[in-house]
Short mmCIF file of C-alpha atoms and ligand atoms in Angstrom, two decimals:
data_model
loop_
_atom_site.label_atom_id
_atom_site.label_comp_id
_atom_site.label_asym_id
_atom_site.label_seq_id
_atom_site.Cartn_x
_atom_site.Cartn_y
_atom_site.Cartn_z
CA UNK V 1 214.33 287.41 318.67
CA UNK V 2 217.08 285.84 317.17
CA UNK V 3 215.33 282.24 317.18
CA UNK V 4 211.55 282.86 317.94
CA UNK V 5 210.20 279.44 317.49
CA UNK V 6 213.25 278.18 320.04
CA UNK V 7 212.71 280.93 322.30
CA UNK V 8 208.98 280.64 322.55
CA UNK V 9 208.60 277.09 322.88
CA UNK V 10 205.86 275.91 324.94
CA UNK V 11 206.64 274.30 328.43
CA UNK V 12 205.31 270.91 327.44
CA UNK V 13 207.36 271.31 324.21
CA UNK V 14 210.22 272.44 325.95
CA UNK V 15 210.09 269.60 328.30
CA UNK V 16 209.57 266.75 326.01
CA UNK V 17 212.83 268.37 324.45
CA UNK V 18 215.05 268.13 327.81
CA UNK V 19 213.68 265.04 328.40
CA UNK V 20 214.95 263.62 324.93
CA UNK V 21 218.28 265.75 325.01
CA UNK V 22 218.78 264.49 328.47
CA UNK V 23 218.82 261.08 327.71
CA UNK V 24 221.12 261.33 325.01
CA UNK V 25 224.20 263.35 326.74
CA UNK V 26 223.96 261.26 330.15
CA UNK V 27 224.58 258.15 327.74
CA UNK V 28 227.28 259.70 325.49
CA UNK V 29 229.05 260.70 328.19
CA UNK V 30 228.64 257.16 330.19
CA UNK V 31 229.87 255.80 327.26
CA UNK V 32 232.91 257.79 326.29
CA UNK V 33 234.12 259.25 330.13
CA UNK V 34 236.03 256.66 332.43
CA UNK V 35 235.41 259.20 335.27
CA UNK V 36 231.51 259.71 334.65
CA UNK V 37 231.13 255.85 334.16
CA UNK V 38 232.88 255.14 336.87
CA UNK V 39 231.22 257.86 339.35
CA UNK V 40 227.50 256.89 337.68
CA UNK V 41 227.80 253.38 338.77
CA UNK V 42 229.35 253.94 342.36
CA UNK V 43 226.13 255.98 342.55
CA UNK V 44 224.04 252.78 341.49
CA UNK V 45 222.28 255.01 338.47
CA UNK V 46 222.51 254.22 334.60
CA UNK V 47 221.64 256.34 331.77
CA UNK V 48 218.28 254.22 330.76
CA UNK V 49 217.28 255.56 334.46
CA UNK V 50 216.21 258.80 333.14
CA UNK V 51 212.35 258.04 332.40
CA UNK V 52 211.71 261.61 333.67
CA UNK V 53 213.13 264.94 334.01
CA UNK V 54 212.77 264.19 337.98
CA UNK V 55 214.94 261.40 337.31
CA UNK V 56 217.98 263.13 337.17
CA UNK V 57 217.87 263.77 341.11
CA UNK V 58 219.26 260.58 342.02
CA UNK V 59 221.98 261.36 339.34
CA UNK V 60 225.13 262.16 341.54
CA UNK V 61 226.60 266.24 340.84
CA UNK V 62 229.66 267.47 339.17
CA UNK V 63 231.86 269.59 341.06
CA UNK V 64 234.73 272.21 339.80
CA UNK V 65 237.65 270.06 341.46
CA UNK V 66 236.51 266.52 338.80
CA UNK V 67 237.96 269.33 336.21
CA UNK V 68 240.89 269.77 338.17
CA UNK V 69 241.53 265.92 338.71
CA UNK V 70 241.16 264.97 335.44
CA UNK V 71 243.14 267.49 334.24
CA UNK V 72 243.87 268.20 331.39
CA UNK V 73 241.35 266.35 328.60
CA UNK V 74 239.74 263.56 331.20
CA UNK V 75 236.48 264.30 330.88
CA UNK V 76 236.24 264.97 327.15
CA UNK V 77 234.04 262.73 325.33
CA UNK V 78 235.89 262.80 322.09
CA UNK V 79 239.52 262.33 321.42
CA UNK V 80 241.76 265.70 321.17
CA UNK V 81 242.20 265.52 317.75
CA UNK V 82 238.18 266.05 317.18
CA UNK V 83 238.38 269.74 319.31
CA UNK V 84 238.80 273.37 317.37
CA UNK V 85 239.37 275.06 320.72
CA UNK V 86 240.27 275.05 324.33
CA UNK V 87 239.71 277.77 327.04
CA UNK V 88 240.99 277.58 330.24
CA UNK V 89 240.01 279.07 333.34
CA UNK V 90 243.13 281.32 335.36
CA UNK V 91 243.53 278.85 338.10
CA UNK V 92 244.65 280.87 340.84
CA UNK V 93 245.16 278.01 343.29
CA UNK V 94 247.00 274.87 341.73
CA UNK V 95 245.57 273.70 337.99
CA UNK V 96 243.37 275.71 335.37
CA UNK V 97 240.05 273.84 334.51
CA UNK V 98 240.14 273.21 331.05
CA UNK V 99 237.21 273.28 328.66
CA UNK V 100 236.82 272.42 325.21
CA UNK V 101 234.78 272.45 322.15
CA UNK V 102 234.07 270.56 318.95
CA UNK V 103 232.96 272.07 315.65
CA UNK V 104 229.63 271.57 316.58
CA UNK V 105 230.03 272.81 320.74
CA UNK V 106 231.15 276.33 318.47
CA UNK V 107 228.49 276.70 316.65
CA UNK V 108 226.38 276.13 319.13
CA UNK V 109 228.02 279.10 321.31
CA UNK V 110 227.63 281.25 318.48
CA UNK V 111 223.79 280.82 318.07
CA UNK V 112 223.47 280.77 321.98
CA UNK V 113 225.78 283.77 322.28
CA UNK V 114 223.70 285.57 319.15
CA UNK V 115 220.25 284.62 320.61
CA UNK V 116 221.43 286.53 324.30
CA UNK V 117 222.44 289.52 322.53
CA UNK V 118 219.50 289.98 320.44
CA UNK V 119 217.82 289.29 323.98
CA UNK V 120 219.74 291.95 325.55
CA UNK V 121 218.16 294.41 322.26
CA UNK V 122 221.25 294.06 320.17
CA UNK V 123 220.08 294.19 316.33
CA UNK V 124 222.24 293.16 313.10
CA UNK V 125 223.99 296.23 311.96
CA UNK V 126 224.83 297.34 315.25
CA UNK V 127 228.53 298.08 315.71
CA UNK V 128 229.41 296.02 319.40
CA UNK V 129 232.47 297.09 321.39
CA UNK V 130 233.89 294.24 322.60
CA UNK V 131 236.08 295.17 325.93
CA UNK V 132 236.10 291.58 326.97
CA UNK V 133 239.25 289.90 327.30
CA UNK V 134 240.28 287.82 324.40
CA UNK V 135 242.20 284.66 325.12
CA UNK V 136 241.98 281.95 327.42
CA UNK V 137 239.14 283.43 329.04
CA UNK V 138 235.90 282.58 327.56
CA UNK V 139 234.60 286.00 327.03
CA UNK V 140 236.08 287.96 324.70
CA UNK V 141 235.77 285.36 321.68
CA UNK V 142 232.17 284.09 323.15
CA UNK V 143 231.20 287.76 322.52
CA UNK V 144 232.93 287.98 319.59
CA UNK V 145 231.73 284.59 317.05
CA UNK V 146 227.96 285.63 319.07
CA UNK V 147 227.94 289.27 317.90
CA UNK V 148 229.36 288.17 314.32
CA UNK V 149 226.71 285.61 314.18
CA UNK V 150 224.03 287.66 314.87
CA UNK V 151 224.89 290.35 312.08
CA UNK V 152 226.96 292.92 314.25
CA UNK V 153 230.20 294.95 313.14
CA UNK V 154 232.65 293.75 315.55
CA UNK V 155 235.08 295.60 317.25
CA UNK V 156 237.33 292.79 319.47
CA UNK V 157 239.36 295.53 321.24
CA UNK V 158 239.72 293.22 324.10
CA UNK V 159 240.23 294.67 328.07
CA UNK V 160 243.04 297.73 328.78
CA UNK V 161 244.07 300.54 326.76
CA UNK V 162 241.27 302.34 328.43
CA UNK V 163 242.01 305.88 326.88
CA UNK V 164 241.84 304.06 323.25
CA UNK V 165 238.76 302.31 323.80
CA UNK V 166 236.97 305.84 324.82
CA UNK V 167 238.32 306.92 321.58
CA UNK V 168 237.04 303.51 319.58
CA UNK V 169 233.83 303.90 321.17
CA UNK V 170 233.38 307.68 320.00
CA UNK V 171 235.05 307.41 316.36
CA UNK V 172 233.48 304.64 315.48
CA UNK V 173 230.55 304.95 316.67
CA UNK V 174 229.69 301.57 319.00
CA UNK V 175 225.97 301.11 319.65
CA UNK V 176 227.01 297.97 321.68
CA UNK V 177 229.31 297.81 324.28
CA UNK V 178 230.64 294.29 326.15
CA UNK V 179 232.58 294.24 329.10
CA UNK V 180 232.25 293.28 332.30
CA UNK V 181 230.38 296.06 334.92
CA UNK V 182 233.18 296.74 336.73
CA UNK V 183 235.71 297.61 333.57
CA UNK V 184 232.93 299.52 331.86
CA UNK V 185 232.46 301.85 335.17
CA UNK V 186 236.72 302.01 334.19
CA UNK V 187 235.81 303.11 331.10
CA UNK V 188 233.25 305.61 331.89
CA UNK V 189 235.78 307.68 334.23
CA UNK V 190 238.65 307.68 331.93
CA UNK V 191 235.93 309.46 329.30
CA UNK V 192 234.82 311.99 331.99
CA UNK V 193 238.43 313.00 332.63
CA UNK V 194 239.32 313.28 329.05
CA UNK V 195 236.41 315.91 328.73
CA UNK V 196 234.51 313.17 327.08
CA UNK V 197 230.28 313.45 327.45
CA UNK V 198 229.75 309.79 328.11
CA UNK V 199 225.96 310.12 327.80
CA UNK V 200 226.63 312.25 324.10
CA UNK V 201 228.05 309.02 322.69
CA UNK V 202 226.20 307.01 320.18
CA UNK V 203 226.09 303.81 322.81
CA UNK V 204 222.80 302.13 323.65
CA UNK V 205 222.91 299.23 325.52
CA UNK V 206 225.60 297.56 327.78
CA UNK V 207 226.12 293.80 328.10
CA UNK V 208 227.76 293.25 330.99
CA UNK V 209 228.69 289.45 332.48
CA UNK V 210 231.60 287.37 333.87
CA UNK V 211 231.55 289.63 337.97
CA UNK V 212 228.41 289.24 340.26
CA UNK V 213 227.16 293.27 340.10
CA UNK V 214 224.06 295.09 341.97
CA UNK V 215 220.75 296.80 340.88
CA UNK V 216 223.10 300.01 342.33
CA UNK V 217 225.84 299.47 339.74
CA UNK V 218 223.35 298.73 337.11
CA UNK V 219 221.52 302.55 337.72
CA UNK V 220 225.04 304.10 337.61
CA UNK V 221 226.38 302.33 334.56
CA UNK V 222 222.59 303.58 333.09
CA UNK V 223 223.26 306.76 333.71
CA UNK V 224 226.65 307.24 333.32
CA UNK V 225 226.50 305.75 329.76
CA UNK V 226 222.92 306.82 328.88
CA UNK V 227 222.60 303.44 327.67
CA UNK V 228 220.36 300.32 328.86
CA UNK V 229 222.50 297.86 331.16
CA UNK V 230 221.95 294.19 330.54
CA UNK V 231 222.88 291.30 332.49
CA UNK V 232 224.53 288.61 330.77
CA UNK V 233 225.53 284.78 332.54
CA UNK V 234 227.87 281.88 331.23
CA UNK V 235 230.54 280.14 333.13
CA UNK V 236 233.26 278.52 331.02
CA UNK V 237 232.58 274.78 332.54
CA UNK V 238 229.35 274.57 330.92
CA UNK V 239 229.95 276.51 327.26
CA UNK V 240 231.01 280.66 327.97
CA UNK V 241 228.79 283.35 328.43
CA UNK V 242 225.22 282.88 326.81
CA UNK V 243 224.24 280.59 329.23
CA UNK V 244 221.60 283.23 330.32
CA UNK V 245 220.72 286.87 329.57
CA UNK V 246 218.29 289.34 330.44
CA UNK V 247 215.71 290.58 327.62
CA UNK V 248 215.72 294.40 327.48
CA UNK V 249 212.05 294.66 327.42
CA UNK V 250 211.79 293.41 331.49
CA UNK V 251 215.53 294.00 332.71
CA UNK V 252 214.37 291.56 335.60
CA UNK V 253 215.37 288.11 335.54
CA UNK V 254 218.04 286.44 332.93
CA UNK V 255 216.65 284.11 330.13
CA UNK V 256 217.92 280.88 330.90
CA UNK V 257 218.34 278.71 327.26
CA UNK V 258 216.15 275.85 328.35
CA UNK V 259 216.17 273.85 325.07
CA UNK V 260 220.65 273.34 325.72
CA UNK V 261 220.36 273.49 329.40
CA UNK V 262 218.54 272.17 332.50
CA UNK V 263 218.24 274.15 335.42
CA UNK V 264 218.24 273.16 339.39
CA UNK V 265 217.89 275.01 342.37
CA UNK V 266 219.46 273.04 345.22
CA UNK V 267 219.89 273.40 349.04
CA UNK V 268 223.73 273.89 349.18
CA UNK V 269 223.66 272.19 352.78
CA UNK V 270 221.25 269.19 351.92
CA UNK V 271 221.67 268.88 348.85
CA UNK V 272 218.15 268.35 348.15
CA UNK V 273 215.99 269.77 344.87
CA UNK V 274 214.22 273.27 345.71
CA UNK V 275 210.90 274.14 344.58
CA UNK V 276 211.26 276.73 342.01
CA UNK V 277 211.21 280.29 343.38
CA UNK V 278 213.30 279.22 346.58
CA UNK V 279 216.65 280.79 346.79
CA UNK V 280 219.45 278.49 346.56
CA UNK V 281 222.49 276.67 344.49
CA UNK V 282 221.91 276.95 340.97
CA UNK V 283 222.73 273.42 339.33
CA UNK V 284 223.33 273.25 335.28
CA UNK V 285 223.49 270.23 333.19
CA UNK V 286 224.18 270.47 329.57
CA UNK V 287 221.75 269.39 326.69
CA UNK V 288 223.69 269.37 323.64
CA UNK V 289 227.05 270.04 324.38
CA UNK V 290 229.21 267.58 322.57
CA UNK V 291 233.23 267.55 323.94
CA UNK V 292 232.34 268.32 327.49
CA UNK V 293 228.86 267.33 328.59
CA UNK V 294 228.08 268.44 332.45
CA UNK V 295 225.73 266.78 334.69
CA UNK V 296 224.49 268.09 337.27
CA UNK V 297 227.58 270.61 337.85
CA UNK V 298 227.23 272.88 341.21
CA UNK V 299 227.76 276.10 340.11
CA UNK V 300 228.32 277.84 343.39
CA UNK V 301 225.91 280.69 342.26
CA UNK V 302 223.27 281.42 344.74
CA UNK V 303 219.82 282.72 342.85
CA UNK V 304 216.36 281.48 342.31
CA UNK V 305 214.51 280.58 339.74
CA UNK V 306 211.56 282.90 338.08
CA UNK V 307 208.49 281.03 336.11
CA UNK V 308 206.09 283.47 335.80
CA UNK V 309 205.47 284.64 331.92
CA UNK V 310 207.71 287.36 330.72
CA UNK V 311 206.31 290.39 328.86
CA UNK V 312 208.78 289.63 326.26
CA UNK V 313 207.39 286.49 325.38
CA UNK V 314 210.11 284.10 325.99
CA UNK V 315 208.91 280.73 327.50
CA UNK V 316 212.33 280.31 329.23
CA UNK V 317 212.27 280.58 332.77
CA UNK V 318 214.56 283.32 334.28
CA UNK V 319 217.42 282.83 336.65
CA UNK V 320 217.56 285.79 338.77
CA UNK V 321 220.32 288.43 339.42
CA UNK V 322 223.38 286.09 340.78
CA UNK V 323 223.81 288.05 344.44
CA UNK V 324 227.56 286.57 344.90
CA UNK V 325 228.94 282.93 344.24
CA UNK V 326 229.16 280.55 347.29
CA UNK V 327 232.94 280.93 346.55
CA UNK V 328 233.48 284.43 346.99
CA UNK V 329 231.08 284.57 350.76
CA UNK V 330 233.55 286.08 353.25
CA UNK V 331 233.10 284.77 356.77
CA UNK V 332 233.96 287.29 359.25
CA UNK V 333 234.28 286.54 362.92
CA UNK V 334 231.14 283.55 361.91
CA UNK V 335 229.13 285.96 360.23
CA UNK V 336 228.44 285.22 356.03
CA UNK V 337 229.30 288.50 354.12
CA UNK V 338 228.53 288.77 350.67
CA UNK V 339 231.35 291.38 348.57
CA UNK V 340 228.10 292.28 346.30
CA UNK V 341 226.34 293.36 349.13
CA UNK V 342 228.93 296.21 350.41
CA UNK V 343 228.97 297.10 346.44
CA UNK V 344 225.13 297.35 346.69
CA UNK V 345 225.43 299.17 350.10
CA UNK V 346 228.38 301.38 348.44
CA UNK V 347 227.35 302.53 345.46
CA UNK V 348 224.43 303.82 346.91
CA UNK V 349 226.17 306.37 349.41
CA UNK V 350 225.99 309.79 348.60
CA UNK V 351 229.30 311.41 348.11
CA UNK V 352 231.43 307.67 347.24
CA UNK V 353 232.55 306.90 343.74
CA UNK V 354 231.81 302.99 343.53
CA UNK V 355 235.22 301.60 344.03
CA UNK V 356 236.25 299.94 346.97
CA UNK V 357 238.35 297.21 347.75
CA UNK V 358 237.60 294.58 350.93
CA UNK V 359 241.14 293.72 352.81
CA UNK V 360 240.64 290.59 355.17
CA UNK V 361 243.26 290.20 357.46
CA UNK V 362 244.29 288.71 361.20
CA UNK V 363 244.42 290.46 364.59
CA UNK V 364 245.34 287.85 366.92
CA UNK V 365 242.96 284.99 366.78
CA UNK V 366 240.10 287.31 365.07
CA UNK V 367 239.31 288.05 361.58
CA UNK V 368 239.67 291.69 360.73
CA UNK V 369 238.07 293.45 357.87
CA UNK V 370 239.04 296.84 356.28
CA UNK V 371 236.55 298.10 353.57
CA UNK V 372 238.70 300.92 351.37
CA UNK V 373 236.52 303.13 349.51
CA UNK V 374 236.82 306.44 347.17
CA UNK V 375 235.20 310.06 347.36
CA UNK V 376 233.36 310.76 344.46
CA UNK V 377 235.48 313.13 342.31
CA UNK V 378 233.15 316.38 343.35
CA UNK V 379 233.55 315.58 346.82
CA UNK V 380 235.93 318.02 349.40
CA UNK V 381 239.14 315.82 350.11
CA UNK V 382 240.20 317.81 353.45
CA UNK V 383 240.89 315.32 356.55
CA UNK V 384 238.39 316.01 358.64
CA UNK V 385 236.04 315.48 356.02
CA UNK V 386 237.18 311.85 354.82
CA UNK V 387 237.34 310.93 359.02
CA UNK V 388 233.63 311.74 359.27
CA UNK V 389 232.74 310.35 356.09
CA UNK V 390 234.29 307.28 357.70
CA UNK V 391 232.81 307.33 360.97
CA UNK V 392 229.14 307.09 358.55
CA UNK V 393 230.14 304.43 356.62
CA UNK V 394 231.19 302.44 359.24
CA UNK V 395 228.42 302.92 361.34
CA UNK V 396 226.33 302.10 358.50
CA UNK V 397 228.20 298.70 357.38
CA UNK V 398 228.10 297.72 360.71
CA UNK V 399 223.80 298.00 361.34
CA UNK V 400 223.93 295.91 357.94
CA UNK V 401 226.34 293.34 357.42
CA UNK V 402 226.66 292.58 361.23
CA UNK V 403 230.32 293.24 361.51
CA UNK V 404 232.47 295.52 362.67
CA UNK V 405 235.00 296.86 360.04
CA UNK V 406 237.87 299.49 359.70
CA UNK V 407 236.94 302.20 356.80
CA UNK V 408 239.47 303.90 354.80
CA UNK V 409 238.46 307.00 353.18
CA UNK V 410 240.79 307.16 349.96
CA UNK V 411 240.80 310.93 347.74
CA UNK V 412 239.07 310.43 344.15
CA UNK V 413 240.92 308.46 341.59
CA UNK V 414 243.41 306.21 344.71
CA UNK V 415 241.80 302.85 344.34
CA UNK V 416 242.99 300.59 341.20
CA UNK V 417 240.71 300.35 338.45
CA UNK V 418 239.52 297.24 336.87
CA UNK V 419 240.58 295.85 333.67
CA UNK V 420 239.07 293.26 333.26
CA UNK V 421 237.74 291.19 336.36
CA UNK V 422 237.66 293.38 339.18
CA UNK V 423 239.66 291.89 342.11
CA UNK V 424 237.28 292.98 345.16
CA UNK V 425 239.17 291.15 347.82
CA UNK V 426 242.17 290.72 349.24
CA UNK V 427 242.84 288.09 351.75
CA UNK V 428 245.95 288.56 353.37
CA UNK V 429 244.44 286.34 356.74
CA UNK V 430 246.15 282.67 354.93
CA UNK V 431 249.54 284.64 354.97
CA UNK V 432 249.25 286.10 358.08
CA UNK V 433 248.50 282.94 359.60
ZN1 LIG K 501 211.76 288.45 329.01
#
């Protein structure tokens, strides 16, 4: 463990911790944001409120869009001059949100970063392959200063290049490799086809973040790579990735870093607190962030919370496998569709290489759905074949999601390949319209 006494704090000692940690941020960031003070006392609630951990109910939530409004450096707590670095998230409708960090919020990123990968079995010494992308993002360098910190040989090849990165990962022999799932099942295919043995290469482990992915992908990636595929969480709002991370001794259930951050489960209709174990909203609010403090911020991701002892030892309680974000659920003709669950549902299906690509679009007043998906390489390519491999497929979507769908059989290698974060759906209904 790369901070046992941290890690393996008891939960009385752990609370007492929040509790004290708590207290401190909401009142920093009463005192220094316009917006939270202002938003904290339409709510009726002050910072000396918070005589319990339960307190922090009544405490009014963050949402994405206060980023947005108070773009760019409105909810900062310090001035400008007092941040090393910004990050920015791509902002594909309107205005990026914009995160930033003191000298202290780095540090902190590094050590939380470190402590996931030595949770995910990464040791000092190992060389890590870092296929992140470096930039604005927040993964590439939140891999990067974490695997440096913890005593790794870092190589920040960043996303793209894929032929080059099979070669990086042979020559120089990466025990480590970061990416996210769906660029490292990229990476995996442009090694088979350049006579590469995948499972021959030195590679152990895999930890894999920043895309919602499936217990399917996760045995493929395994055994593709011959390597151990971990689970890693973060979202930029509240530090990066190494928000959460599964250990490698369970694989079942990510490590969420209790001592920086407090956990919620809520009921994404009601709003209302879930007992832990129920399935709902996963809430964060930060415990020692300094330049951008979140209370109470809705992440979207639907999970639950796990607090039964782990065998690795770890105290923290574990957030289970994100199935999708609240964001990305597709409603089709009324009916809730989740992306990761046709990946799930996909991957698994004999004869399919586990690409496919979900195209919404408009027929008439009705939603229409096309699900494009790829023959595994070994697989005959003749017509009839793909129609009746089709005609399965469909059938089989439709008994589980509910919803009738158009499936287009596409010959090995036709779909686009990730680089980065995959793009699973296409909506073309909004232009349509
Ligand atoms: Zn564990």
């Amino acid at each position: 463990m790369f901070d046992r006494t941290a890690e393996c704090l008891s939960r009385a000692e752990l609370a007492a911790l929040q509790l004290d940690r708590l207290k401190k941020t909401v009142a920093r960031a009463y005192a220094n944001v316009a917006h939270i003070r202002r938003k904290l006392d339409a709510a009726g609630v002050k910072p000396e409120h918070l005589t319990s951990l339960d307190a922090l109910e009544r405490f009014p939530f963050t949402l994405k869009s206060e980023l947005r409004d108070t773009y760019p450096f409105g909810m900062f707590t310090v001035p400008r001059e007092n941040l090393l670095r910004l990050h920015a998230s791509s902002g594909t409708t309107g205005r990026p949100t914009v995160v930033g960090y003191t000298r202290g919020d780095l540090d902190l990123w590094s050590d939380l970063m470190a402590r996931s990968l030595a949770c995910a079995g990464v040791r000092p010494g190992d060389v890590v392959h870092n296929a992140y992308g470096y930039g604005l993002f927040t993964g590439g360098l939140g891999a990067h200063y974490g695997a440096e910190r913890l005593g790794c040989t870092v190589v920040p090849v960043s996303g793209g290049g894929t032929e080059r990165q099979v070669m990086l990962l042979q020559d120089f022999g990466a025990d480590v490799l970061c990416s996210t799932p769906s660029y490292a099942l990229n990476i995996a295919e442009v090694g088979e086809t350049m006579g590469v043995d995948m499972r021959k290469l030195r590679l152990r482990c895999g930890v894999f973040g920043a895309e919602p992915w499936s217990e399917a992908m996760r045995r493929d990636l395994q055994t593709r790579f011959g390597i151990k595929a971990i689970d890693l969480y973060g979202l930029s709002e509240i530090v990066g990735p190494g928000v959460a991370c599964e250990c490698a001794e369970a694989q079942n259930g990510l490590h969420g870093w209790e001592d920086h951050f407090l956990f919620e489960i809520i009921d994404p209709k009601t709003l209302e607190r879930l007992p832990t174990g129920e399935p709902g909203e996963l809430v964060i609010t930060t415990l020692t962030k300094e330049a951008l403090p979140m209370i109470r911020y809705r992440t979207r991701d639907i999970t639950t919370l796990n607090d039964e002892p782990c065998v690795c030892g770890r105290t923290h309680r574990r957030i289970m496998r994100v199935t999708g974000r609240d964001d990305d659920m597709l409603i089709i003709r009324g009916i809730n569709v989740f992306p990761s669950q046709i990946e799930a549902f996909l991957v698994d299906f004999p004869g399919l290489a586990p690409h496919y690509q979900i195209v919404l679009t408009r027929e008439g007043p009705l939603d229409a759905m096309s699900v494009e998906v790829e023959l595994a390489a070994e697989a005959p390519s003749d017509e009839r074949f793909l129609a009746k491999k089709a005609d399965e497929i469909r059938h089989h979507l439709k008994s589980m999601i509910g919803v009738t769908c158009t499936v287009i059989v596409k010959r090995s290698g036709a779909l686009p390949r990730s680089q980065g974060k995959a793009v699973r759906v296409k909506d073309l209904r909004k232009t349509a319209g």
